[in-house]
PDB file of C-alpha atoms in Angstrom:
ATOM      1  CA  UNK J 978       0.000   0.000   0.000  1.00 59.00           C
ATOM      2  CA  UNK J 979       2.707   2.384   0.746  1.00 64.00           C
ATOM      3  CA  UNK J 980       4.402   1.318  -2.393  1.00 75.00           C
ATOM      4  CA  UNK J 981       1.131   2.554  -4.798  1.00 72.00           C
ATOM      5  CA  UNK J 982       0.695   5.687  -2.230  1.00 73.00           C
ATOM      6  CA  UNK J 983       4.514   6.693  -3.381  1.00 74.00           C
ATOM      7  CA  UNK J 984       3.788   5.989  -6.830  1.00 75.00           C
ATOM      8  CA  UNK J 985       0.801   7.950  -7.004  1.00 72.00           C
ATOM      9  CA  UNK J 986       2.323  11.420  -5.532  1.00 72.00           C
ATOM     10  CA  UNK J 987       5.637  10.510  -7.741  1.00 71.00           C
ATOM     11  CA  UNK J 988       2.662  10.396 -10.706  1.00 68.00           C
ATOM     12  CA  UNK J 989       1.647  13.840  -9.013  1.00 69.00           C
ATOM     13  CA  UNK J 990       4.672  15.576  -9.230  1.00 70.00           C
ATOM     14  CA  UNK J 991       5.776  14.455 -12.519  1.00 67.00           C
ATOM     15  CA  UNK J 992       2.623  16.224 -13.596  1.00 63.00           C
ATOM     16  CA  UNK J 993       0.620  12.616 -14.762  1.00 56.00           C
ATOM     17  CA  UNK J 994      -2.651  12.478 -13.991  1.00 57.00           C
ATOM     18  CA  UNK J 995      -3.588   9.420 -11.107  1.00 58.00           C
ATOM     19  CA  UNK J 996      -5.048   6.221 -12.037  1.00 58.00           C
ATOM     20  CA  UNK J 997      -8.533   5.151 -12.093  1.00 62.00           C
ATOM     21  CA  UNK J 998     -10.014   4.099  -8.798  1.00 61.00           C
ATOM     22  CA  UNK J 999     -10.713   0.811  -8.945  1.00 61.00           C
ATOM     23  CA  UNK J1000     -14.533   0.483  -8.244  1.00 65.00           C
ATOM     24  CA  UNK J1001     -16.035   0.043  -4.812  1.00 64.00           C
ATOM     25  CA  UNK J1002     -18.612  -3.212  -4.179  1.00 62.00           C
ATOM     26  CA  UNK J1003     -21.825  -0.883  -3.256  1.00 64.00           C
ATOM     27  CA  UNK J1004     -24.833  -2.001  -1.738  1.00 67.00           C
ATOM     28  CA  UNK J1005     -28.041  -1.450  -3.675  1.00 65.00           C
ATOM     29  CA  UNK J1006     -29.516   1.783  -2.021  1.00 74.00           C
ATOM     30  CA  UNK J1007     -33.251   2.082  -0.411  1.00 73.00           C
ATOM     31  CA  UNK J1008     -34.527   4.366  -3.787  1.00 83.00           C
ATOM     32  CA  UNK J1009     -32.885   1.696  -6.376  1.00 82.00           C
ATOM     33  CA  UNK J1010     -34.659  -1.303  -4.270  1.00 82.00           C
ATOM     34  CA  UNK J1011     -38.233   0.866  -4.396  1.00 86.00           C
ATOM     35  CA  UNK J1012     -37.181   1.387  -7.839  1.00 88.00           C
ATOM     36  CA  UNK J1013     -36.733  -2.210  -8.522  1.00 87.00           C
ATOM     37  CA  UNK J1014     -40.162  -3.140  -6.665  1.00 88.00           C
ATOM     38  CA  UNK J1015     -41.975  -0.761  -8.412  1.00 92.00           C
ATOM     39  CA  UNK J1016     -40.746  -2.364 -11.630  1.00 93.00           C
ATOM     40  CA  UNK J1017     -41.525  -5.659 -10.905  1.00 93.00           C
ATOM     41  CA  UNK J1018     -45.180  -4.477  -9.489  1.00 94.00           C
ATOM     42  CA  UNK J1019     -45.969  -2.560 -12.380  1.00 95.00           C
ATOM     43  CA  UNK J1020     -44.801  -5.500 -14.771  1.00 95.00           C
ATOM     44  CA  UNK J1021     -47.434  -7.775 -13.009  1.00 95.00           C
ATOM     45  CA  UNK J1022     -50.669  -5.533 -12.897  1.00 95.00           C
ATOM     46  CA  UNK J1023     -49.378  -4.797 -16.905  1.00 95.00           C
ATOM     47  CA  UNK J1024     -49.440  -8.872 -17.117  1.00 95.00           C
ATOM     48  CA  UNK J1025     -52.956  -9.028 -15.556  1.00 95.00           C
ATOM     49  CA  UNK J1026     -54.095  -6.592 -18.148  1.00 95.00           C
ATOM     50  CA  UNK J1027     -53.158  -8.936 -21.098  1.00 95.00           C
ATOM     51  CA  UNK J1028     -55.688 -10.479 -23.028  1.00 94.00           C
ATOM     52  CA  UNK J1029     -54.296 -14.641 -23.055  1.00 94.00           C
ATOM     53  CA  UNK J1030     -55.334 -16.837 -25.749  1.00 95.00           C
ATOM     54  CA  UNK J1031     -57.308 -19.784 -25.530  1.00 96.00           C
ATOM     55  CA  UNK J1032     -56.561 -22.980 -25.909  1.00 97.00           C
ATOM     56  CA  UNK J1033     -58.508 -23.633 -28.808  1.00 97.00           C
ATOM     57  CA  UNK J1034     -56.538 -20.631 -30.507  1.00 98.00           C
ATOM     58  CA  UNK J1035     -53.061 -21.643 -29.041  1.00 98.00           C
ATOM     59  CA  UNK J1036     -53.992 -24.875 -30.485  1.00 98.00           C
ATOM     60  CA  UNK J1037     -54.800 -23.445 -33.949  1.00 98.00           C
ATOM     61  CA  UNK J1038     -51.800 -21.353 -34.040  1.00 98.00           C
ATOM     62  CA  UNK J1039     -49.710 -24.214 -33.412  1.00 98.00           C
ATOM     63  CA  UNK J1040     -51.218 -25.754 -36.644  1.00 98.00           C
ATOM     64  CA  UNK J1041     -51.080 -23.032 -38.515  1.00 98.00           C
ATOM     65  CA  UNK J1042     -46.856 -22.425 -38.045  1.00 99.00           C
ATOM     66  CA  UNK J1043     -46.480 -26.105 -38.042  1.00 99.00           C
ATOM     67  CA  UNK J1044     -48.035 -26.172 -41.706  1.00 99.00           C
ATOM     68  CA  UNK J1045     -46.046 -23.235 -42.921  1.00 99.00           C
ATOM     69  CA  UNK J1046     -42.552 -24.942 -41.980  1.00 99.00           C
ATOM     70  CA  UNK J1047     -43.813 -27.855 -43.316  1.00 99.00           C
ATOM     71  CA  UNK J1048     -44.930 -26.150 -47.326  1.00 99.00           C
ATOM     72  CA  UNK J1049     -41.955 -24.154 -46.403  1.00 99.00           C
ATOM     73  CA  UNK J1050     -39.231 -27.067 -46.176  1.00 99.00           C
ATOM     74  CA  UNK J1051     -40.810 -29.316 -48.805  1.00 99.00           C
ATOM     75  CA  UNK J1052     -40.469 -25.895 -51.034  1.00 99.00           C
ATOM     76  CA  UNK J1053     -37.240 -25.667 -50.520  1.00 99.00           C
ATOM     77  CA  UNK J1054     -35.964 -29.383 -50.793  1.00 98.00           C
ATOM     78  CA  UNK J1055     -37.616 -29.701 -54.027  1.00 98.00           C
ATOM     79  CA  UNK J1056     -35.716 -26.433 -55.141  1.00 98.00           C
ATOM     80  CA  UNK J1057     -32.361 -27.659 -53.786  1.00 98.00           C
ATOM     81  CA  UNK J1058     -32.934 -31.168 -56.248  1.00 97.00           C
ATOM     82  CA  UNK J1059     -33.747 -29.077 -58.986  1.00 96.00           C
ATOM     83  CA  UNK J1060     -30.378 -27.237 -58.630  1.00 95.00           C
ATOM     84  CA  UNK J1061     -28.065 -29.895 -57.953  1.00 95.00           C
ATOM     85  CA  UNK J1062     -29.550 -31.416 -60.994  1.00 93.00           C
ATOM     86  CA  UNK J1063     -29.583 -28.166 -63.047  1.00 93.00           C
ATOM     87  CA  UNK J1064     -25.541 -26.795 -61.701  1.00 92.00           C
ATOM     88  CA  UNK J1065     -24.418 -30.329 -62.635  1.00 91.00           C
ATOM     89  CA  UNK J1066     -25.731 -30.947 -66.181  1.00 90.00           C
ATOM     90  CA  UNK J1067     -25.115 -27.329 -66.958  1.00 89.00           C
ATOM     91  CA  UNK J1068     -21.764 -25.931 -64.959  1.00 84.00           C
ATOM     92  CA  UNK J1069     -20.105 -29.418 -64.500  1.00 82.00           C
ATOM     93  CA  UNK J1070     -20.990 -31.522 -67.566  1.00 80.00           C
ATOM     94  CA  UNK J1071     -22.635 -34.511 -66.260  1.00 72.00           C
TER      95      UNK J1071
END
């Protein structure tokens, strides 16, 4: 400790400005706990305001994407065989 103290006013007399504290551990003070509760109460009576689905439409959704990645990947693994067919009789020859 005495060491960095000397270093320091050496720093101060050569005219160099001091090193960055390093930062304190602080405790979380009373406002930025209210703060915090506050947050978290507002976030629930927001949540209770929410209109949920169903589970009938929950259900239906779930159809509905599971269908799209379904046309969606059979689209696009009939395009990649047309391609590999296409790049090789055309680029490559065969």
């Amino acid at each position: 400790m005495a060491d960095a103290r000397s270093e320091r006013r050496a720093a101060r007399r050569a005219g160099r400005p001091n090193e960055p504290a390093a930062p304190r551990a602080q405790t979380p003070s009373v406002t930025e706990d209210r703060r915090r509760s506050n947050f978290f109460a507002e976030s629930w009576a927001e949540l209770k305001k929410v209109d949920w689905p169903g589970q009938a439409q929950v259900i239906q959704g779930t159809v509905v994407v599971l269908i799209a990645c379904l046309v969606v990947g059979t689209y696009l693994y009939v395009n990649d065989i047309v391609w590999k067919h296409v790049v090789s009789k055309v680029f490559l020859g065969q």
